[in-house]
Every structure is written in C-alpha cells, then in structure tokens.
mmCIF file of C-alpha atoms and ligand atoms in Angstrom:
data_model
loop_
_atom_site.group_PDB
_atom_site.id
_atom_site.type_symbol
_atom_site.label_atom_id
_atom_site.label_comp_id
_atom_site.label_asym_id
_atom_site.label_seq_id
_atom_site.Cartn_x
_atom_site.Cartn_y
_atom_site.Cartn_z
ATOM 1 C CA MET A 1 169.783 -28.333 -6.638
ATOM 2 C CA LYS A 2 172.864 -29.519 -4.756
ATOM 3 C CA ILE A 3 172.242 -30.306 -1.104
ATOM 4 C CA SER A 4 174.688 -31.190 1.634
ATOM 5 C CA LEU A 5 172.954 -33.647 3.932
ATOM 6 C CA ALA A 6 173.085 -33.687 7.724
ATOM 7 C CA PHE A 7 174.017 -37.160 8.922
ATOM 8 C CA SER A 8 175.369 -39.304 11.724
ATOM 9 C CA ASP A 9 178.408 -41.533 11.280
ATOM 10 C CA SER A 10 179.232 -44.187 13.861
ATOM 11 C CA GLY A 11 182.789 -44.419 12.505
ATOM 12 C CA GLY A 12 184.763 -47.583 13.083
ATOM 13 C CA ALA A 13 186.505 -49.980 10.764
ATOM 14 C CA GLY A 14 183.579 -52.206 9.744
ATOM 15 C CA SER A 15 182.050 -52.250 6.272
ATOM 16 C CA PRO A 16 179.815 -49.209 5.687
ATOM 17 C CA VAL A 17 176.030 -49.391 5.958
ATOM 18 C CA VAL A 18 173.714 -46.515 5.015
ATOM 19 C CA LEU A 19 170.288 -46.419 6.694
ATOM 20 C CA ILE A 20 167.721 -44.290 4.804
ATOM 21 C CA HIS A 21 164.656 -43.208 6.760
ATOM 22 C CA GLY A 22 161.005 -43.100 5.664
ATOM 23 C CA PHE A 23 158.504 -40.247 5.284
ATOM 24 C CA PRO A 24 158.449 -37.862 7.091
ATOM 25 C CA PHE A 25 161.021 -39.047 9.583
ATOM 26 C CA ASP A 26 164.703 -38.420 10.165
ATOM 27 C CA ARG A 27 167.835 -40.262 11.228
ATOM 28 C CA ARG A 28 166.552 -40.633 14.823
ATOM 29 C CA SER A 29 164.362 -43.439 13.548
ATOM 30 C CA TRP A 30 167.465 -45.653 13.241
ATOM 31 C CA ASP A 31 168.871 -45.306 16.777
ATOM 32 C CA ALA A 32 168.184 -48.943 17.700
ATOM 33 C CA GLN A 33 169.760 -50.228 14.480
ATOM 34 C CA VAL A 34 172.831 -48.013 14.937
ATOM 35 C CA ALA A 35 173.290 -49.523 18.409
ATOM 36 C CA ALA A 36 172.820 -53.071 17.089
ATOM 37 C CA LEU A 37 175.362 -52.587 14.278
ATOM 38 C CA ARG A 38 177.956 -50.721 16.370
ATOM 39 C CA GLY A 39 181.346 -52.458 16.393
ATOM 40 C CA LYS A 40 180.416 -54.544 13.348
ATOM 41 C CA HIS A 41 179.814 -51.859 10.732
ATOM 42 C CA ARG A 42 180.359 -48.174 10.064
ATOM 43 C CA VAL A 43 176.781 -46.891 10.094
ATOM 44 C CA ILE A 44 175.813 -43.714 8.260
ATOM 45 C CA CYS A 45 172.334 -42.250 8.734
ATOM 46 C CA PRO A 46 171.483 -39.253 6.557
ATOM 47 C CA ASP A 47 168.593 -36.866 7.047
ATOM 48 C CA LEU A 48 167.055 -36.758 3.569
ATOM 49 C CA ARG A 49 166.583 -33.293 2.007
ATOM 50 C CA GLY A 50 163.743 -31.433 3.711
ATOM 51 C CA HIS A 51 163.906 -33.713 6.775
ATOM 52 C CA GLY A 52 165.679 -33.550 10.126
ATOM 53 C CA ALA A 53 168.604 -31.110 10.083
ATOM 54 C CA SER A 54 169.111 -31.218 6.285
ATOM 55 C CA PRO A 55 168.284 -28.192 4.128
ATOM 56 C CA VAL A 56 164.919 -27.912 2.381
ATOM 57 C CA ALA A 57 165.024 -27.585 -1.418
ATOM 58 C CA PRO A 58 162.149 -26.249 -3.505
ATOM 59 C CA PRO A 59 159.624 -29.079 -4.124
ATOM 60 C CA PRO A 60 159.435 -31.680 -5.522
ATOM 61 C CA ALA A 61 162.110 -33.722 -3.758
ATOM 62 C CA ARG A 62 162.543 -36.419 -6.404
ATOM 63 C CA MET A 63 163.721 -39.885 -5.354
ATOM 64 C CA ASP A 64 166.618 -39.602 -7.848
ATOM 65 C CA GLU A 65 167.700 -36.307 -6.268
ATOM 66 C CA MET A 66 167.545 -37.821 -2.794
ATOM 67 C CA ALA A 67 169.626 -40.776 -4.042
ATOM 68 C CA GLY A 68 172.097 -38.295 -5.570
ATOM 69 C CA ASP A 69 172.343 -36.506 -2.197
ATOM 70 C CA VAL A 70 173.241 -39.826 -0.554
ATOM 71 C CA ALA A 71 175.879 -40.522 -3.241
ATOM 72 C CA SER A 72 177.396 -37.037 -2.655
ATOM 73 C CA LEU A 73 177.482 -37.753 1.081
ATOM 74 C CA LEU A 74 179.369 -41.016 0.432
ATOM 75 C CA ASP A 75 181.774 -39.052 -1.801
ATOM 76 C CA ARG A 76 182.365 -36.584 1.046
ATOM 77 C CA LEU A 77 183.094 -39.485 3.394
ATOM 78 C CA GLY A 78 185.397 -41.205 0.879
ATOM 79 C CA ILE A 79 183.152 -44.293 0.737
ATOM 80 C CA GLU A 80 182.973 -45.912 -2.679
ATOM 81 C CA ALA A 81 180.391 -48.648 -1.953
ATOM 82 C CA ALA A 82 178.133 -49.559 0.968
ATOM 83 C CA ALA A 83 175.227 -51.702 2.032
ATOM 84 C CA ILE A 84 172.127 -49.592 1.436
ATOM 85 C CA CYS A 85 169.060 -50.061 3.625
ATOM 86 C CA GLY A 86 165.871 -48.053 3.146
ATOM 87 C CA LEU A 87 162.497 -48.191 4.838
ATOM 88 C CA SER A 88 159.395 -47.167 2.905
ATOM 89 C CA MET A 89 160.242 -43.851 1.177
ATOM 90 C CA GLY A 90 163.830 -44.735 2.108
ATOM 91 C CA GLY A 91 163.259 -47.901 0.048
ATOM 92 C CA TYR A 92 162.121 -45.809 -2.936
ATOM 93 C CA VAL A 93 165.347 -43.810 -2.532
ATOM 94 C CA ALA A 94 167.378 -47.030 -2.190
ATOM 95 C CA LEU A 95 165.887 -48.354 -5.449
ATOM 96 C CA ALA A 96 166.712 -45.047 -7.177
ATOM 97 C CA PHE A 97 170.253 -45.343 -5.779
ATOM 98 C CA VAL A 98 170.623 -48.890 -7.195
ATOM 99 C CA ARG A 99 169.388 -47.712 -10.580
ATOM 100 C CA LEU A 100 171.745 -44.715 -10.668
ATOM 101 C CA PHE A 101 174.805 -46.172 -8.903
ATOM 102 C CA PRO A 102 174.637 -49.992 -9.113
ATOM 103 C CA LYS A 103 178.370 -50.454 -8.473
ATOM 104 C CA ARG A 104 178.162 -48.519 -5.200
ATOM 105 C CA VAL A 105 175.686 -50.989 -3.662
ATOM 106 C CA ARG A 106 177.332 -53.965 -1.907
ATOM 107 C CA ALA A 107 174.087 -55.247 -0.426
ATOM 108 C CA LEU A 108 170.517 -53.995 -0.333
ATOM 109 C CA VAL A 109 167.841 -54.051 2.366
ATOM 110 C CA LEU A 110 164.318 -53.011 1.397
ATOM 111 C CA ALA A 111 162.002 -52.669 4.405
ATOM 112 C CA ASP A 112 158.255 -52.057 4.246
ATOM 113 C CA THR A 113 158.426 -50.616 0.740
ATOM 114 C CA ARG A 114 157.371 -51.276 -2.827
ATOM 115 C CA ALA A 115 158.710 -51.055 -6.388
ATOM 116 C CA GLY A 116 155.577 -49.689 -8.060
ATOM 117 C CA ALA A 117 154.686 -46.056 -8.736
ATOM 118 C CA ASP A 118 151.662 -44.347 -7.169
ATOM 119 C CA SER A 119 148.216 -45.126 -8.582
ATOM 120 C CA PRO A 120 146.125 -42.132 -9.745
ATOM 121 C CA GLU A 121 144.209 -42.329 -6.420
ATOM 122 C CA GLY A 122 147.513 -42.488 -4.534
ATOM 123 C CA ARG A 123 148.722 -39.371 -6.349
ATOM 124 C CA LYS A 124 145.506 -37.546 -5.529
ATOM 125 C CA ALA A 125 145.903 -38.489 -1.860
ATOM 126 C CA ARG A 126 149.441 -37.009 -1.931
ATOM 127 C CA HIS A 127 148.089 -33.725 -3.339
ATOM 128 C CA ASP A 128 145.356 -33.677 -0.670
ATOM 129 C CA MET A 129 148.080 -34.092 1.964
ATOM 130 C CA VAL A 130 150.069 -31.217 0.427
ATOM 131 C CA ALA A 131 146.990 -28.989 0.846
ATOM 132 C CA LEU A 132 146.484 -30.292 4.399
ATOM 133 C CA VAL A 133 150.049 -29.671 5.564
ATOM 134 C CA ARG A 134 150.141 -26.209 3.990
ATOM 135 C CA ALA A 135 146.837 -25.292 5.677
ATOM 136 C CA GLU A 136 147.259 -26.957 9.060
ATOM 137 C CA GLY A 137 150.931 -27.842 9.529
ATOM 138 C CA ALA A 138 152.864 -31.025 10.281
ATOM 139 C CA ARG A 139 150.731 -31.939 13.309
ATOM 140 C CA ALA A 140 147.775 -32.622 10.990
ATOM 141 C CA ILE A 141 150.010 -35.003 8.999
ATOM 142 C CA ALA A 142 150.970 -36.792 12.219
ATOM 143 C CA ASP A 143 147.277 -37.135 13.151
ATOM 144 C CA ARG A 144 146.449 -38.445 9.684
ATOM 145 C CA LEU A 145 149.366 -40.899 9.374
ATOM 146 C CA LEU A 146 149.955 -42.253 12.869
ATOM 147 C CA PRO A 147 147.067 -44.763 12.886
ATOM 148 C CA LYS A 148 148.441 -46.257 9.641
ATOM 149 C CA LEU A 149 152.147 -46.175 10.430
ATOM 150 C CA LEU A 150 152.079 -48.374 13.520
ATOM 151 C CA SER A 151 149.964 -51.319 14.595
ATOM 152 C CA PRO A 152 147.625 -50.836 17.587
ATOM 153 C CA SER A 153 150.048 -52.804 19.774
ATOM 154 C CA ALA A 154 153.111 -50.639 18.990
ATOM 155 C CA PRO A 155 155.088 -49.497 22.045
ATOM 156 C CA PRO A 156 154.068 -45.986 23.237
ATOM 157 C CA ALA A 157 157.706 -44.840 22.910
ATOM 158 C CA ALA A 158 157.644 -45.680 19.188
ATOM 159 C CA ARG A 159 154.385 -43.760 18.785
ATOM 160 C CA GLU A 160 155.843 -40.721 20.582
ATOM 161 C CA LEU A 161 159.028 -40.741 18.501
ATOM 162 C CA VAL A 162 157.079 -41.010 15.249
ATOM 163 C CA ARG A 163 154.930 -38.029 16.269
ATOM 164 C CA ARG A 164 157.989 -36.005 17.330
ATOM 165 C CA MET A 165 159.770 -36.700 14.041
ATOM 166 C CA ILE A 166 156.749 -35.819 11.910
ATOM 167 C CA GLU A 167 155.976 -32.647 13.846
ATOM 168 C CA SER A 168 159.578 -31.459 13.575
ATOM 169 C CA THR A 169 159.724 -31.926 9.775
ATOM 170 C CA PRO A 170 159.472 -28.570 7.941
ATOM 171 C CA VAL A 171 156.204 -28.097 6.035
ATOM 172 C CA GLU A 172 158.025 -27.586 2.738
ATOM 173 C CA GLY A 173 160.097 -30.699 3.441
ATOM 174 C CA ILE A 174 156.861 -32.681 3.741
ATOM 175 C CA VAL A 175 155.492 -31.049 0.581
ATOM 176 C CA GLY A 176 158.687 -31.841 -1.331
ATOM 177 C CA ALA A 177 158.656 -35.515 -0.335
ATOM 178 C CA LEU A 178 154.933 -35.898 -1.112
ATOM 179 C CA LEU A 179 155.342 -34.419 -4.595
ATOM 180 C CA GLY A 180 158.556 -36.390 -5.166
ATOM 181 C CA MET A 181 156.880 -39.663 -4.193
ATOM 182 C CA ALA A 182 153.859 -38.820 -6.361
ATOM 183 C CA GLU A 183 156.014 -38.527 -9.451
ATOM 184 C CA ARG A 184 158.438 -41.364 -8.754
ATOM 185 C CA PRO A 185 158.789 -43.842 -11.611
ATOM 186 C CA ASP A 186 157.836 -47.492 -11.445
ATOM 187 C CA SER A 187 160.968 -49.463 -10.478
ATOM 188 C CA THR A 188 159.554 -52.936 -11.229
ATOM 189 C CA ASP A 189 161.735 -53.359 -14.337
ATOM 190 C CA LEU A 190 164.828 -52.686 -12.280
ATOM 191 C CA LEU A 191 164.254 -55.605 -9.915
ATOM 192 C CA ALA A 192 165.494 -58.399 -12.218
ATOM 193 C CA LYS A 193 168.739 -56.441 -12.753
ATOM 194 C CA ILE A 194 169.644 -56.154 -9.071
ATOM 195 C CA ALA A 195 172.847 -58.153 -8.745
ATOM 196 C CA CYS A 196 173.770 -57.687 -5.066
ATOM 197 C CA PRO A 197 172.577 -59.729 -2.063
ATOM 198 C CA THR A 198 169.136 -58.411 -1.098
ATOM 199 C CA LEU A 199 167.011 -58.736 2.014
ATOM 200 C CA VAL A 200 163.358 -57.693 2.149
ATOM 201 C CA ILE A 201 161.764 -57.080 5.562
ATOM 202 C CA CYS A 202 158.064 -56.452 6.203
ATOM 203 C CA GLY A 203 155.727 -56.245 9.178
ATOM 204 C CA THR A 204 152.753 -58.549 8.593
ATOM 205 C CA GLU A 205 150.327 -55.796 9.670
ATOM 206 C CA ASP A 206 151.796 -53.147 7.346
ATOM 207 C CA VAL A 207 148.784 -51.364 5.810
ATOM 208 C CA ILE A 208 150.795 -48.767 3.825
ATOM 209 C CA THR A 209 153.046 -51.166 1.895
ATOM 210 C CA PRO A 210 151.320 -54.505 2.535
ATOM 211 C CA LEU A 211 153.187 -57.813 2.631
ATOM 212 C CA ALA A 212 152.077 -58.604 -0.955
ATOM 213 C CA GLU A 213 154.376 -55.778 -2.140
ATOM 214 C CA SER A 214 157.343 -57.354 -0.345
ATOM 215 C CA ARG A 215 156.493 -60.756 -1.788
ATOM 216 C CA GLU A 216 156.611 -59.179 -5.252
ATOM 217 C CA LEU A 217 160.043 -57.672 -4.526
ATOM 218 C CA VAL A 218 161.352 -61.061 -3.421
ATOM 219 C CA ALA A 219 159.825 -62.849 -6.416
ATOM 220 C CA LYS A 220 161.516 -60.455 -8.861
ATOM 221 C CA ILE A 221 164.930 -59.719 -7.296
ATOM 222 C CA PRO A 222 167.313 -62.625 -8.029
ATOM 223 C CA GLY A 223 168.237 -64.490 -4.831
ATOM 224 C CA ALA A 224 166.391 -62.074 -2.508
ATOM 225 C CA THR A 225 165.151 -63.341 0.845
ATOM 226 C CA LEU A 226 162.128 -62.219 2.848
ATOM 227 C CA VAL A 227 161.883 -61.808 6.603
ATOM 228 C CA THR A 228 158.395 -61.092 7.948
ATOM 229 C CA ILE A 229 157.822 -59.663 11.405
ATOM 230 C CA PRO A 230 154.521 -60.971 12.775
ATOM 231 C CA GLY A 231 151.992 -58.580 14.312
ATOM 232 C CA VAL A 232 153.979 -55.493 13.349
ATOM 233 C CA GLY A 233 152.978 -52.495 11.221
ATOM 234 C CA HIS A 234 154.684 -50.273 8.632
ATOM 235 C CA VAL A 235 157.540 -48.800 10.671
ATOM 236 C CA SER A 236 158.817 -52.247 11.561
ATOM 237 C CA ASN A 237 162.292 -51.110 12.689
ATOM 238 C CA LEU A 238 160.760 -48.933 15.408
ATOM 239 C CA GLU A 239 157.917 -51.221 16.349
ATOM 240 C CA ALA A 240 159.966 -54.416 16.668
ATOM 241 C CA PRO A 241 163.631 -53.377 16.833
ATOM 242 C CA ALA A 242 164.855 -56.720 18.207
ATOM 243 C CA ALA A 243 163.385 -58.744 15.319
ATOM 244 C CA PHE A 244 164.419 -56.122 12.732
ATOM 245 C CA ASP A 245 167.962 -55.882 14.087
ATOM 246 C CA SER A 246 168.470 -59.608 14.211
ATOM 247 C CA ALA A 247 167.403 -59.924 10.532
ATOM 248 C CA LEU A 248 169.638 -56.998 9.558
ATOM 249 C CA VAL A 249 172.727 -58.080 11.511
ATOM 250 C CA ASP A 250 172.398 -61.651 10.294
ATOM 251 C CA PHE A 251 172.008 -60.617 6.656
ATOM 252 C CA LEU A 252 174.887 -58.117 6.716
ATOM 253 C CA ALA A 253 177.186 -60.715 8.277
ATOM 254 C CA ARG A 254 176.534 -63.025 5.323
ATOM 255 C CA ALA A 255 176.224 -60.438 2.502
HETATM 256 C C1 MLT B 1 156.844 -43.827 4.270
HETATM 257 O O1 MLT B 1 156.639 -44.406 5.343
HETATM 258 O O2 MLT B 1 157.985 -43.497 3.917
HETATM 259 C C2 MLT B 1 155.654 -43.482 3.408
HETATM 260 O O3 MLT B 1 154.499 -43.836 4.072
HETATM 261 C C3 MLT B 1 155.711 -44.102 2.068
HETATM 262 C C4 MLT B 1 154.559 -43.723 1.201
HETATM 263 O O4 MLT B 1 153.730 -42.878 1.599
HETATM 264 O O5 MLT B 1 154.465 -44.259 0.079
#
C-alpha cells in the first residue's frame, strides 16, 4: 500500500541526512540531532507509517515497505541520495533501505540496532505485545517498554518524551510495526556488501540491542567504526544527545 509520510525538513543547502526513528516513536525523537545538524546539513525526519502524523496501513508494516516509503519521500523532495541514520527499528529500516536502494545511500549510521532477525522467542514476545496493545492500549506498551528503553539514570525529560511518543502512537500503528519487525529477514549477509562509510553507535547499557550486536555490525561492515556511549541505554540519542550528536556531526563531516 502506498503511503505518503509526514515529515520535517530543515531545508538549507547542506548535504541531506535522513533520521529514522525507532519503535514506537516519531520524528520528535530527533529534535536534538536536528538542532545539532542545522546549518551543516539538510535534515529530513519522517514519521514512519503508523507512527506520528503518518497514515496507518493495515498490518504488518514490513521493513521493506517502510524503506520504500522513505524512498518515495526522497523522490517527492527531489533528493537522489542521502546519509541514512536509523535507531533500533529505524536501523532495521535503514538496512532494508541499503538493500533495496544501495546507490541512494551516501553514508550510513546504525544506532542501537542489529542485523539479525527475531528469534522464535522474540517473535512470540511481539505477538504477546500485539495482544496487549489491542486489549489495553498504547499506555500498557509504554509501561512495558520504558524500563528497558532507557537506563535508570536517563534524564526525566527523555523519559517523559518517550512516554508521550508511545502513548500517542495509534494502536494499529504499534501492531503493524510489531508484526513487521517479527517477520523481518536476517540482514547479516548484506553487511559485507555495504560500500558506503558507516558509523555504528551504541549505549553501553542497551538491554534491547546489546553492545555485542553493534560489535557484530562493525566486524562485518567494511571500514565501519563504532562509537560507544558509556552508561547509556537503548535510546542513546535521547539519553545522551551531546555524545550522540558529536559522534554524528563528526562522522558526517568526514563521510
Ligand atoms: C526499537 O527501539 O525500535 C525497538 O525496541 C526495536 C525492537 O523491538 O527490536
């Protein structure tokens, strides 16, 4: 199903950067990065299908379809190629984008994500969450996920924003993403073929996509570099924006 994504566009003459949010967030999660990149890059932040102000499509929301939505958005904006940065589910979408549209990726940033598919237990947990959100709504998903998304020392403002984003995501948007993630393919074989400059970022306290996953990405993507952010959990861009932004700005200046 064709979807026209809601998005923000900082404009400006710099090289384009697309920031792809995680599950179940929206483009607000990138506000600090948009501010840090302003004047240097044209920053585009989509709301993935079923999230933020974008339309909800019937589930599942496959990673390939989400990547296709991002490609259509770039077409609409007349952007042929961009640096693509995705956090967590946004990283799964970024990997799908590289597989489908390798020539459109100038540089790649994979934050707190992994290449592998879900394990059978992981898939079952996704289906349990589908039942939970349909029965009890997005607030129950926020209650379930918040302790894992951020480290105990995360700033209260980050915690509040994460809750607000989750609670404002439509139930069927959450269902679509859960089912889409559950059936996403393993991208490990793709890694050796990635030919653009690649940065991997990970919070050392990430319990959803632990540091070992990032180390595997870096070991398999030619020339990739790893930046770890000590003491920080899964949503590293919100929990430690200064460290995240400095890694991002530095990498994009060299990429
Ligand atoms: C995310 O933060 O996007 C999700 O936690 C990723 C996942 O559940 O695999």
